[in-house]
mmCIF file of C-alpha atoms in Angstrom:
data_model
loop_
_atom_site.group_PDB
_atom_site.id
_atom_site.type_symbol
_atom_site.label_atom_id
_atom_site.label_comp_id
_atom_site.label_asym_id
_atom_site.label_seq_id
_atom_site.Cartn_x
_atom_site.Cartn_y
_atom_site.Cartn_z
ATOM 1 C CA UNK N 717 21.693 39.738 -16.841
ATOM 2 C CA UNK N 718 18.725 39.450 -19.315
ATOM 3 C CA UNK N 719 20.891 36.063 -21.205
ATOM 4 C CA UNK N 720 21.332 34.796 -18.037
ATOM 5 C CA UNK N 721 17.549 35.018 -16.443
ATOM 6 C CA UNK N 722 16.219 33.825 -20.381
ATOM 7 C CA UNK N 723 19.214 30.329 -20.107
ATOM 8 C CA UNK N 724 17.778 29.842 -16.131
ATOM 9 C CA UNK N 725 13.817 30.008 -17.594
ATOM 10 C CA UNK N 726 14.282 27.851 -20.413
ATOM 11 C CA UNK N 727 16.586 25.449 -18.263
ATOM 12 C CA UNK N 728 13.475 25.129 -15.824
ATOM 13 C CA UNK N 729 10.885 24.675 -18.760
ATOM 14 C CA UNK N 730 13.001 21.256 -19.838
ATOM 15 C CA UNK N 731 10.884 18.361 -18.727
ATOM 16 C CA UNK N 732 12.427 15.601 -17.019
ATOM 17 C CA UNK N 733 10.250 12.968 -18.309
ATOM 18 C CA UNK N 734 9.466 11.811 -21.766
ATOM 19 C CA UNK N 735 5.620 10.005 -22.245
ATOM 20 C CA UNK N 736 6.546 6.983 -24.261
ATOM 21 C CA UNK N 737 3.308 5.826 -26.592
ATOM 22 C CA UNK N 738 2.296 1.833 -27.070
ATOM 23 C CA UNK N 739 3.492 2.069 -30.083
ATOM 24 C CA UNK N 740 7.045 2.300 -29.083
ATOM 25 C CA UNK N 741 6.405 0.749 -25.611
ATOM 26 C CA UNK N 742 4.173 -2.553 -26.859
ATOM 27 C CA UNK N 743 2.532 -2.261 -23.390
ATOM 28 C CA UNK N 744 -1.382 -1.466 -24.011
ATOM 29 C CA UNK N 745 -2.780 -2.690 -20.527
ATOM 30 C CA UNK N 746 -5.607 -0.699 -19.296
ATOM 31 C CA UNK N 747 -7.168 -1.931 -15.633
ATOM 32 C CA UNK N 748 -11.005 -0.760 -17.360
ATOM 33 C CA UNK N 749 -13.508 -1.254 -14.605
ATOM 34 C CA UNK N 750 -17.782 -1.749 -15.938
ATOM 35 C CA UNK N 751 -20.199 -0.665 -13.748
ATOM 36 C CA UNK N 752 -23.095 -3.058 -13.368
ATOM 37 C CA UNK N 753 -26.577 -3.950 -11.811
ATOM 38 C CA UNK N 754 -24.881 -7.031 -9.904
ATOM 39 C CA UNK N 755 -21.509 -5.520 -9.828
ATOM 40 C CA UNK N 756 -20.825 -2.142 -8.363
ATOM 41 C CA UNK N 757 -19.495 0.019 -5.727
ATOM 42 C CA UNK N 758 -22.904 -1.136 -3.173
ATOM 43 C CA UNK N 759 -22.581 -4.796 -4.187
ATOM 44 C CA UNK N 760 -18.416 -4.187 -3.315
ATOM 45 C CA UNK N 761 -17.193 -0.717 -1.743
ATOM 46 C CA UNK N 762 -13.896 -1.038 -3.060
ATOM 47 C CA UNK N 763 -14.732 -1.254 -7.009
ATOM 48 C CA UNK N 764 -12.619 1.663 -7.821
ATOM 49 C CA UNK N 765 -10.020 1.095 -5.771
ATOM 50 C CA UNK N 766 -7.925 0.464 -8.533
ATOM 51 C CA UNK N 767 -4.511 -2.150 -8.991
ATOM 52 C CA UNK N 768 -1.410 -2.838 -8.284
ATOM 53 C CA UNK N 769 1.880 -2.483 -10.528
ATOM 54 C CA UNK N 770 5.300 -4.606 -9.807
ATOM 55 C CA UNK N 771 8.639 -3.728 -11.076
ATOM 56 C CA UNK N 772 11.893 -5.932 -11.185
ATOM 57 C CA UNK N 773 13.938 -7.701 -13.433
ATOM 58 C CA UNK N 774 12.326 -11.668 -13.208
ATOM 59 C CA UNK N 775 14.776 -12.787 -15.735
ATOM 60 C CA UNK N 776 18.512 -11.152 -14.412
ATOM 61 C CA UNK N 777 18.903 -9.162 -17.402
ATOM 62 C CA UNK N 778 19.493 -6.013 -16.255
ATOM 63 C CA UNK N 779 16.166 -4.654 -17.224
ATOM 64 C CA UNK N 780 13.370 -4.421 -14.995
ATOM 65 C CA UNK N 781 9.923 -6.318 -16.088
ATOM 66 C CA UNK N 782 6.654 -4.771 -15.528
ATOM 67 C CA UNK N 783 3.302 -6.430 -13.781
ATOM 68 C CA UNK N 784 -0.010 -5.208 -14.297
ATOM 69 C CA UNK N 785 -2.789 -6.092 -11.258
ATOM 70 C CA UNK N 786 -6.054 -6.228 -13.327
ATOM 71 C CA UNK N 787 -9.728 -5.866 -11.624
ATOM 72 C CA UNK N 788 -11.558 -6.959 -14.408
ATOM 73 C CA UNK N 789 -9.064 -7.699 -16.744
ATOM 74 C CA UNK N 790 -6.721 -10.566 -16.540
ATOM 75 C CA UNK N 791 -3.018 -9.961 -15.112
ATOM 76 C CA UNK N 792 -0.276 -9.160 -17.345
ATOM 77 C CA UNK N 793 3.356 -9.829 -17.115
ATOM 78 C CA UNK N 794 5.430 -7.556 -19.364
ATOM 79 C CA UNK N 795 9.128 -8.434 -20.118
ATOM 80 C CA UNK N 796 12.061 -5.925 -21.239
ATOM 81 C CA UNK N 797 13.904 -6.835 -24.424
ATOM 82 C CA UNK N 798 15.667 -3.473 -24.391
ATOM 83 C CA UNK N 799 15.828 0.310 -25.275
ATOM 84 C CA UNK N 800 12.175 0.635 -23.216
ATOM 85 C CA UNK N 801 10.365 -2.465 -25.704
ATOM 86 C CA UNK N 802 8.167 -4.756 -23.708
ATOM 87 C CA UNK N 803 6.846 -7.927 -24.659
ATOM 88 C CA UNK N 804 3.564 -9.782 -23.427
ATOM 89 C CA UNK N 805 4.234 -12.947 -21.955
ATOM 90 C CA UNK N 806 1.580 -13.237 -19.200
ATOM 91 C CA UNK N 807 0.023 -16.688 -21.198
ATOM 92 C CA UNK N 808 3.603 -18.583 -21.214
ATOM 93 C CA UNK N 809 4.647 -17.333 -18.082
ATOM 94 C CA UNK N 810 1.409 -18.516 -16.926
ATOM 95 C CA UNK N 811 0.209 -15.348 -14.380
ATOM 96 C CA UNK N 812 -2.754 -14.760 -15.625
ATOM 97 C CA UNK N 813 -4.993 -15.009 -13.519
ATOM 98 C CA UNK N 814 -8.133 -15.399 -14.990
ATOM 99 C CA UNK N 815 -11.691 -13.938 -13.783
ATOM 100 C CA UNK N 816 -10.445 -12.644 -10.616
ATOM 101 C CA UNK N 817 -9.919 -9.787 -8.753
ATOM 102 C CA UNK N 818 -6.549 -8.895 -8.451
ATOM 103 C CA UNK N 819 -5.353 -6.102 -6.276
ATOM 104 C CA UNK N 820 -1.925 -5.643 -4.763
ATOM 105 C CA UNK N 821 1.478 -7.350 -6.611
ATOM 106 C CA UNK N 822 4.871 -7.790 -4.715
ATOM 107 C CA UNK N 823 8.345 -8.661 -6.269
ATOM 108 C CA UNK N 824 10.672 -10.305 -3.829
ATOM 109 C CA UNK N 825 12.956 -13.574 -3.528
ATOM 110 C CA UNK N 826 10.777 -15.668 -1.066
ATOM 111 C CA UNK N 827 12.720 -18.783 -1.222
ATOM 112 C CA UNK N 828 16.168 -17.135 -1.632
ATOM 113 C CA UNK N 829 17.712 -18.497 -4.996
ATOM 114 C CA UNK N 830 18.378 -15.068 -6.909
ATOM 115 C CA UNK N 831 15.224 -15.201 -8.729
ATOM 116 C CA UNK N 832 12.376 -13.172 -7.918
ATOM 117 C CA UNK N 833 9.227 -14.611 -7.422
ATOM 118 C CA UNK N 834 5.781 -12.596 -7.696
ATOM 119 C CA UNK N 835 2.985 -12.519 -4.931
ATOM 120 C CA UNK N 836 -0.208 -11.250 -5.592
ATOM 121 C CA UNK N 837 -3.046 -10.338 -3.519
ATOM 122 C CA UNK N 838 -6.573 -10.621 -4.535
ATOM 123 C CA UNK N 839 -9.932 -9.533 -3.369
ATOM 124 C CA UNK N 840 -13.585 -8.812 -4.571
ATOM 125 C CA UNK N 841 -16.033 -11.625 -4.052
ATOM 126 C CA UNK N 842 -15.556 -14.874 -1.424
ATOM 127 C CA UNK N 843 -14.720 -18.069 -3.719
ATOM 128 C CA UNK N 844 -14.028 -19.096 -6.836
ATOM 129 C CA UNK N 845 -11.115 -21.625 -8.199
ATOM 130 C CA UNK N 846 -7.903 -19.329 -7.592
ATOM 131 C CA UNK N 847 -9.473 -16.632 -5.551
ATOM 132 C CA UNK N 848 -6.864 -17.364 -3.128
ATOM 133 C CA UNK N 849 -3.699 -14.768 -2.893
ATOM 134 C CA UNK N 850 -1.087 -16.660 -5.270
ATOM 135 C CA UNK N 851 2.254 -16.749 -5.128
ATOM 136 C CA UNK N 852 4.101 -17.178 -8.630
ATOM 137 C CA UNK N 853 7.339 -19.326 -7.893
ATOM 138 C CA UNK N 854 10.392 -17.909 -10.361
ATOM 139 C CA UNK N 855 11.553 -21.008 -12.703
ATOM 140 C CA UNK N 856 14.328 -19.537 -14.007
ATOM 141 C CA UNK N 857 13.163 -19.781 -17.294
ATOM 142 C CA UNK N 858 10.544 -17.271 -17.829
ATOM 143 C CA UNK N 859 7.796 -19.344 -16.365
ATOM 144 C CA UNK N 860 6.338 -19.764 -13.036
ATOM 145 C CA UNK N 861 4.919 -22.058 -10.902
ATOM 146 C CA UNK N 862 1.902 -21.132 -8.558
ATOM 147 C CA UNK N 863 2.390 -22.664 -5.088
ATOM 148 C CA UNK N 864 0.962 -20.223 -2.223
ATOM 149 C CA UNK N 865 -0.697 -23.040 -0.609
ATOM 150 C CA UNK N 866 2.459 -25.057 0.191
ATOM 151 C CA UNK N 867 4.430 -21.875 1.381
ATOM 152 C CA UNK N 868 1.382 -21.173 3.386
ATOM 153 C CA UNK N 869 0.414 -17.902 2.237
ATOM 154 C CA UNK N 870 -3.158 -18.829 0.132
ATOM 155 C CA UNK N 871 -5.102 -16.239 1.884
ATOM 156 C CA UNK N 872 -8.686 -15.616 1.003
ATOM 157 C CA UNK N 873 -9.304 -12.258 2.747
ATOM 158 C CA UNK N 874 -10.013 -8.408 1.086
ATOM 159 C CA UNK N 875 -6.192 -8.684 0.270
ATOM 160 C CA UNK N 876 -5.103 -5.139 -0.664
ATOM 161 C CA UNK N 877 -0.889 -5.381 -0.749
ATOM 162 C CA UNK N 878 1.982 -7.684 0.926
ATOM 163 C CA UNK N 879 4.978 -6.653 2.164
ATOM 164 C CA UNK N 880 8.090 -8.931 2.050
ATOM 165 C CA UNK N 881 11.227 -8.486 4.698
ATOM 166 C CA UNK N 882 12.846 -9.543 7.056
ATOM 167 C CA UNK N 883 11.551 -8.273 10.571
ATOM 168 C CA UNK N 884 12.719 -10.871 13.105
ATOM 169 C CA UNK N 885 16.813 -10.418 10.915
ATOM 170 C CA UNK N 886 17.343 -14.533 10.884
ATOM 171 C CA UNK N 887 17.996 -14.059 6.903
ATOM 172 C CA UNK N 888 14.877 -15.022 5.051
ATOM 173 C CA UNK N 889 11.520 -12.809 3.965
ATOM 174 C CA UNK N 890 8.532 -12.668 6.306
ATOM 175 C CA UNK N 891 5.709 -11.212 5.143
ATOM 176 C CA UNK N 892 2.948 -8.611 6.388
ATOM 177 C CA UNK N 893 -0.641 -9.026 4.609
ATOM 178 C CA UNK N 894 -2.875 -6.087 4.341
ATOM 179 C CA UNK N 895 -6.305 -6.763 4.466
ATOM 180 C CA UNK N 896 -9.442 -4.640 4.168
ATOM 181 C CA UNK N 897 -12.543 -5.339 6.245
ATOM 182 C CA UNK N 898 -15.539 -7.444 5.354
ATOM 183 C CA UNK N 899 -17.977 -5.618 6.925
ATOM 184 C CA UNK N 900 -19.609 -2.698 5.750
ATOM 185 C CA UNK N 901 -18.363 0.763 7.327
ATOM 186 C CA UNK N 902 -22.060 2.064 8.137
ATOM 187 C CA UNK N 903 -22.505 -0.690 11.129
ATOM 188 C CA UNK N 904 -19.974 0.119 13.246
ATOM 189 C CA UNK N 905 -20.024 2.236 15.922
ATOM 190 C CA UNK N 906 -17.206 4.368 17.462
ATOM 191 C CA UNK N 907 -16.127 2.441 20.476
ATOM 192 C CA UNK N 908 -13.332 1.676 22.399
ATOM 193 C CA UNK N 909 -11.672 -1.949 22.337
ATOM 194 C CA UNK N 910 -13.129 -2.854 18.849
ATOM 195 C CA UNK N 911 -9.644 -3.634 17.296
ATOM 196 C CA UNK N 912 -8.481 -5.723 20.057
ATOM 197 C CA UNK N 913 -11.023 -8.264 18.713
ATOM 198 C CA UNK N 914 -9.589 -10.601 16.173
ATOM 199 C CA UNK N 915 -11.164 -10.897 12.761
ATOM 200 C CA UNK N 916 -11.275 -14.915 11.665
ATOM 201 C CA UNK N 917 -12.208 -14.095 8.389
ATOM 202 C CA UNK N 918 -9.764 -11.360 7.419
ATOM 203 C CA UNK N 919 -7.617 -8.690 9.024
ATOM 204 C CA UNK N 920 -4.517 -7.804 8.617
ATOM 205 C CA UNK N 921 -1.368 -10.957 8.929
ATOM 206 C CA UNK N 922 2.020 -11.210 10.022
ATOM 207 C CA UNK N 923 3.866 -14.284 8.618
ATOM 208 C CA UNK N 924 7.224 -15.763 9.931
ATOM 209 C CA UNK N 925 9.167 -17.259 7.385
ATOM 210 C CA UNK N 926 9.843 -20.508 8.860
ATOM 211 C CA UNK N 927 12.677 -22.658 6.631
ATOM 212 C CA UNK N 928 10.453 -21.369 3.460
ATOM 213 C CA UNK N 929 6.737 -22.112 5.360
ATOM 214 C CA UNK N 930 5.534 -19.176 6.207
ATOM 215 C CA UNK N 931 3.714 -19.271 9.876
ATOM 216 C CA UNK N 932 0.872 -16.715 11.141
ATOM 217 C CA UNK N 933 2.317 -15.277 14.210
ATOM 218 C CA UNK N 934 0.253 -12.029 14.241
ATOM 219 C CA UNK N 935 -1.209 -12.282 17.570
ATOM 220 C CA UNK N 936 1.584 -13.278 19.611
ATOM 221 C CA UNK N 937 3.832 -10.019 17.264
ATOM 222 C CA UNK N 938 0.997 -8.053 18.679
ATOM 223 C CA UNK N 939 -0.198 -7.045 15.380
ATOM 224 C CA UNK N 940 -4.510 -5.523 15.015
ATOM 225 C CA UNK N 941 -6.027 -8.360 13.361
ATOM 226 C CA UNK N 942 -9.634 -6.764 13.425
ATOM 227 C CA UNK N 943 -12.794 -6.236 11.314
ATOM 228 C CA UNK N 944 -12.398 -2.656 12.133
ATOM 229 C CA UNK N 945 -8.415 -2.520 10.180
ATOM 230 C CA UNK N 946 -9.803 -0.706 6.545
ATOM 231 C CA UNK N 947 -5.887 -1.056 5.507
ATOM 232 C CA UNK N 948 -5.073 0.476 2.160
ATOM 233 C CA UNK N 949 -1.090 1.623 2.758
ATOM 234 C CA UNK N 950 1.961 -1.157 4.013
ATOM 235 C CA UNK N 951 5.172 1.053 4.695
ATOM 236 C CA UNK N 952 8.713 -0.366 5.781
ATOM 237 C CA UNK N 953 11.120 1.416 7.421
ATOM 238 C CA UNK N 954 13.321 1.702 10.330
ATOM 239 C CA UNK N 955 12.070 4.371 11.735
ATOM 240 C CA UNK N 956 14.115 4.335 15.387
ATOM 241 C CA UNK N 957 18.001 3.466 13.470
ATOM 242 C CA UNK N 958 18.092 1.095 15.680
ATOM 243 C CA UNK N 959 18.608 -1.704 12.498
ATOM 244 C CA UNK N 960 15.291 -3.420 13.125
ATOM 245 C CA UNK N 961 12.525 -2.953 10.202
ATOM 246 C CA UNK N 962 9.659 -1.036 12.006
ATOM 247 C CA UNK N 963 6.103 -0.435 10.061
ATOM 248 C CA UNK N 964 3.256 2.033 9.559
ATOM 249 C CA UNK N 965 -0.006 1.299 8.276
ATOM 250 C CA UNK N 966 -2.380 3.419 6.694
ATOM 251 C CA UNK N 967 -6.539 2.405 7.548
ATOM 252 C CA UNK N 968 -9.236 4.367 5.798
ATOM 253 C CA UNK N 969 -12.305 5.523 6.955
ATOM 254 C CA UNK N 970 -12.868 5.715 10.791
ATOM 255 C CA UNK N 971 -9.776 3.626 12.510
ATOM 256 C CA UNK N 972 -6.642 5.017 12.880
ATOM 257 C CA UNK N 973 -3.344 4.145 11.751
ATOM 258 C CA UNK N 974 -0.703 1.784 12.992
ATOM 259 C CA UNK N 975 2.466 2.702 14.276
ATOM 260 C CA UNK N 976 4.539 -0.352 14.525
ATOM 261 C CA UNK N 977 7.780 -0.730 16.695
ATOM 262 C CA UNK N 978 10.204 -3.226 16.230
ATOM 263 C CA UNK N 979 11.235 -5.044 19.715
ATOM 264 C CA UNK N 980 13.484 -6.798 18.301
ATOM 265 C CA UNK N 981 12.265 -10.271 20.024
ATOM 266 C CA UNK N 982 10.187 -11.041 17.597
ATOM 267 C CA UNK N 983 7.231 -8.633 18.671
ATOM 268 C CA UNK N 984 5.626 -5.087 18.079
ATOM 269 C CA UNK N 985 4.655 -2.878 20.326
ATOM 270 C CA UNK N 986 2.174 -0.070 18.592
ATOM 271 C CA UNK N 987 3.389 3.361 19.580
ATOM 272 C CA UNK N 988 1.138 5.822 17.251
ATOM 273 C CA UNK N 989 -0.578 7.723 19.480
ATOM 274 C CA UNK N 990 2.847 8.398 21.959
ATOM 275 C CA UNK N 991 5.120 9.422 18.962
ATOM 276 C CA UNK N 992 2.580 10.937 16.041
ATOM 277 C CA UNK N 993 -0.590 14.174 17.769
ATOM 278 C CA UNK N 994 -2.235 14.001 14.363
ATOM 279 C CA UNK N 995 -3.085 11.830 11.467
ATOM 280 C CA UNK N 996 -4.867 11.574 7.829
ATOM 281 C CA UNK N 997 -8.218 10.106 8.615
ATOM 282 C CA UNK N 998 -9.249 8.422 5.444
ATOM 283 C CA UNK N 999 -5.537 7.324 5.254
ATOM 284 C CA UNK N 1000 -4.613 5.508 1.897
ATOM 285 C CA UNK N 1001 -0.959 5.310 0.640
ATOM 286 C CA UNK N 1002 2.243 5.879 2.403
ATOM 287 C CA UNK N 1003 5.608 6.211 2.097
ATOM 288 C CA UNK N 1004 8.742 6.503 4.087
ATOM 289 C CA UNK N 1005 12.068 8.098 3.526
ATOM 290 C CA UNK N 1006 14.337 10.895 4.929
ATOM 291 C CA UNK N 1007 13.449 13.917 3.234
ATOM 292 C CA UNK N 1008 15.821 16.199 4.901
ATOM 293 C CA UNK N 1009 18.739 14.301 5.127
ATOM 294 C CA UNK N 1010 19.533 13.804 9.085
ATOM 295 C CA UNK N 1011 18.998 9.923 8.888
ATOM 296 C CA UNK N 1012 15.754 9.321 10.017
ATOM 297 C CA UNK N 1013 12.842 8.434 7.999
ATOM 298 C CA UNK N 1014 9.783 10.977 7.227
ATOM 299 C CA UNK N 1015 6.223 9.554 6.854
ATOM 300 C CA UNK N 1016 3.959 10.325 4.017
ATOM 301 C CA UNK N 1017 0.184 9.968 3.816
ATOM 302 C CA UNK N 1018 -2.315 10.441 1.659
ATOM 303 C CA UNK N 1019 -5.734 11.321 1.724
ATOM 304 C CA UNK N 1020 -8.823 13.454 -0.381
ATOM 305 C CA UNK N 1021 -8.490 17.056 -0.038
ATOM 306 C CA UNK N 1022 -8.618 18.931 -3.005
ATOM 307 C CA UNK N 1023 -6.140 21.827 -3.994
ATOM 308 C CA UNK N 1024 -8.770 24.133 -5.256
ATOM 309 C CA UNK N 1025 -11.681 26.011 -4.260
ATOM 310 C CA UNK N 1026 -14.439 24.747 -6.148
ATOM 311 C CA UNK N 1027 -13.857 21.311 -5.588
ATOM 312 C CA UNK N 1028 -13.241 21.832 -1.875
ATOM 313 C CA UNK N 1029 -16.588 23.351 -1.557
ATOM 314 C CA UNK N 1030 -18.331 20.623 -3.866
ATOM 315 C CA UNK N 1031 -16.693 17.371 -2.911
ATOM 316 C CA UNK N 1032 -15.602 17.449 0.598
ATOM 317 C CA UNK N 1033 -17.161 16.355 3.553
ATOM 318 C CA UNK N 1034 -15.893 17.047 6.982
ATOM 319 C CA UNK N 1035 -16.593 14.973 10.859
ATOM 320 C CA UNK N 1036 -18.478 18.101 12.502
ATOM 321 C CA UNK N 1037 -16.559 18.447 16.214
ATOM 322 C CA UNK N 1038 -19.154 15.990 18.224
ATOM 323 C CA UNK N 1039 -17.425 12.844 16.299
ATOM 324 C CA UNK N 1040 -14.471 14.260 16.184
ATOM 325 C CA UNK N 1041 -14.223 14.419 19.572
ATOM 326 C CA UNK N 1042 -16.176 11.128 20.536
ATOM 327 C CA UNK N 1043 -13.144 9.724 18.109
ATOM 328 C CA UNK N 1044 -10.414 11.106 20.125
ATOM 329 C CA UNK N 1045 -12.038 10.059 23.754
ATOM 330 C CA UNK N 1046 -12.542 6.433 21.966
ATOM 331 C CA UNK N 1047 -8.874 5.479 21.009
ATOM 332 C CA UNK N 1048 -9.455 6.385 17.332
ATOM 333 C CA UNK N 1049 -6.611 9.654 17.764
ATOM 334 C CA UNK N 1050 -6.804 13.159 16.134
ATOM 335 C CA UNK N 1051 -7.770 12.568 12.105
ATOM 336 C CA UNK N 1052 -8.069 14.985 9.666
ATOM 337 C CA UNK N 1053 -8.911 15.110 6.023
ATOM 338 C CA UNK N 1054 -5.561 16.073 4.924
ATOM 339 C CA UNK N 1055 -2.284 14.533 3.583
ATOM 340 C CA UNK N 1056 0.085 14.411 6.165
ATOM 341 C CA UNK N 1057 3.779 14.718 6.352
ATOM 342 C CA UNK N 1058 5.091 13.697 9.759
ATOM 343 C CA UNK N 1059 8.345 14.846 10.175
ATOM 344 C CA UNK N 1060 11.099 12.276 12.565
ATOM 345 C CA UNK N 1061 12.109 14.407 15.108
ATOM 346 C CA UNK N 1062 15.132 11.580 16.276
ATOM 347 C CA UNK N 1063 13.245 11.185 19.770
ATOM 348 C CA UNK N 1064 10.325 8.597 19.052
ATOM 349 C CA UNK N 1065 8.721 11.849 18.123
ATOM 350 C CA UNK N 1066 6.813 13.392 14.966
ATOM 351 C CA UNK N 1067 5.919 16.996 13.956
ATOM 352 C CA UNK N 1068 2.994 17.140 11.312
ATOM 353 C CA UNK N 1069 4.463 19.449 8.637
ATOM 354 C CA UNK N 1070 2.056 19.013 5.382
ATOM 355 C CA UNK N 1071 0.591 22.337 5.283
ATOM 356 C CA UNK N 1072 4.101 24.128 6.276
ATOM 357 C CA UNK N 1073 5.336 21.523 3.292
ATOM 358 C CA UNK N 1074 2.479 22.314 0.362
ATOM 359 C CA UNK N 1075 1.581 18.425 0.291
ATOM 360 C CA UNK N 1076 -1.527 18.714 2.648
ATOM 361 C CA UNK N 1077 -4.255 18.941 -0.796
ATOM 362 C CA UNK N 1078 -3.508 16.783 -3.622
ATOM 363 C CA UNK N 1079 -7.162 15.594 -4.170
ATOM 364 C CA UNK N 1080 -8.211 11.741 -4.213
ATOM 365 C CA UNK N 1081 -4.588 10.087 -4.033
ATOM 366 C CA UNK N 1082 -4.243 6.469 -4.001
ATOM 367 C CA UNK N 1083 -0.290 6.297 -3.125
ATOM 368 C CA UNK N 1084 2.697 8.030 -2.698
ATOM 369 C CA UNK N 1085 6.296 7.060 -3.621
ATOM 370 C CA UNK N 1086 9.393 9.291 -2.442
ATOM 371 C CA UNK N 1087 12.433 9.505 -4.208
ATOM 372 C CA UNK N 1088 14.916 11.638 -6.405
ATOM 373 C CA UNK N 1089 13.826 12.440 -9.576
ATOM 374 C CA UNK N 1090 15.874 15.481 -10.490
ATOM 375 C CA UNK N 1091 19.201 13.799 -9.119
ATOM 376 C CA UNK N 1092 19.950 16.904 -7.133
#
């Protein structure tokens, strides 16, 4: 009995990762962000929101290719030449994208001819030569060829990620664009019918792939388009089985999430506060997946509370029950400052399970991603 218990405690000290060095890698990107008088988290309130990272394989190769979002730094495009060696070949593949703010990156086939092709969203300050989102057209020869102006998709907003599929099932990718809000959080006030109001300079975009033009049809989807939509989390899923793509998105600070429902006519209807009692409130990443296996996808959010004692106590700060309620009574749901873990009940239902689950406090998490790591 003691071999046995001494084979099961080694067996569970064997890790299931290895930390590969640049040395062996040849990747040394590092997303380094300088704090300065004219640049800094008053003169932008997202300066440490970080960037994004892409995986696929651009050239068909069987090995998946790595993208680096820089904030500072320029992009970087890494390719696989085998046995976990990258190579740098941002300059010739031409994705740089110099002195810009680069955010959120997506890998997807937009114009359907087995090659993928790389969007990416930017953000930071109004202008400049390619502050525009840019979407990298695949060549087929490592190279690309920047034309997110012709496919209609050269947006200029607080772009924070894209998601590419295929929502209205004709056979081509649409595209939802998360956005962040221009307006500084501090001059709002929490009132009813704010999001119904239409941002022109930003908000959040649905795009109909139209014959490879992609067409804004957010309003008429019934998608929140507003200056009030701080979105920081895109998550795809079909959440009803019914085999249309449904979506939830994740909004920091005050406004509460979206719960999207596929009507299959080429519309949404937004169903959060019927189907989910109780949500993160400075919501950032999500993910979706079944986690216990009876078909239906879970949702994960995440959000700042910390795990330990001290830190609660020194670097949390809590609504006190006046806004919380005023919150509630406005439209803006039940939020708390907590991961949570809603559970599909199979009814257009959700049971918030995070604390029964031990993900509710994982301190200041950007994202989440869901999957099997231990192939159990």
């Amino acid at each position: 009995m003691i071999l046995i218990g001494a084979c099961k405690s080694e067996k569970n000290k064997q890790a299931l990762f290895t930390l590969l060095p640049y040395e062996h890698t040849g990747i040394d990107f590092r997303n380094d962000v300088e704090y300065t008088p004219d640049f800094n988290t008053y003169t932008y309130r997202n300066f440490y929101n970080g960037g994004g990272v892409g995986i696929g394989d651009i050239n068909n190769d069987g090995l998946a290719d790595i993208f680096f979002c820089g904030n500072l730094k320029d992009n970087k495009l890494y390719l696989n030449v085998g046995d976990f060696h990258f190579e740098d070949i941002t300059e010739t593949a031409g994705l740089a994208s110099e002195n810009v703010w680069s955010t959120g990156v997506s890998f997807a086939d937009i114009n359907g001819d087995g090659w993928l092709d790389i969007y990416v969203c930017k953000s930071g300050k109004p202008g400049g030569d390619n502050r525009h989102n840019e979407l990298f057209i695949n060549n087929g020869d490592l190279t690309f060829s920047e034309q997110a102006r012709e496919y209609g998709i050269a947006d200029e907003g607080l772009s924070a990620h894209a998601a590419f599929f295929d929502f209205d099932r004709d056979g081509d990718l649409d595209c939802y664009l998360l956005n962040n809000s221009f307006r500084p959080v501090e001059r709002f006030n929490i009132q009813p019918g704010l999001r119904e109001v239409r941002d022109s300079l930003g908000g959040n975009k649905l795009y109909r792939n139209d014959s490879g033009k992609f067409t804004d049809v957010s309003e008429a989807a019934g998608i929140y388009g507003s200056n009030i939509g701080f979105g920081l989390g895109v998550t795809i899923g079909d959440i009803d089985r019914d085999g249309w793509q449904d979506m939830y998105i994740s909004n920091d600070f005050f406004e509460r999430d979206y719960l999207y429902i596929n009507q299959k006519d080429g519309t949404f209807r937004e169903d959060l506060l019927n189907q989910i009692r109780e949500i993160s409130l400075s919501s950032m990443g999500a993910d979706m997946a079944d986690i216990n296996n009876d078909g239906y996808p879970e949702i994960f959010v995440t959000e700042m509370l910390p795990e330990t004692d001290a830190r609660y106590k020194t670097k949390m700060t809590f609504e006190d029950w006046d806004n919380y309620q005023l919150k509630a009574a406005n439209g803006y749901h039940h939020q708390f400052a907590r991961n949570t873990l809603q559970l599909n009940n199979g009814n257009s239902t959700f049971s918030e399970i995070g604390r029964l689950a031990n993900v509710h406090a994982t301190d200041w998490s950007w994202s989440a991603l869901i999957l099997d790591l231990d192939n159990d």
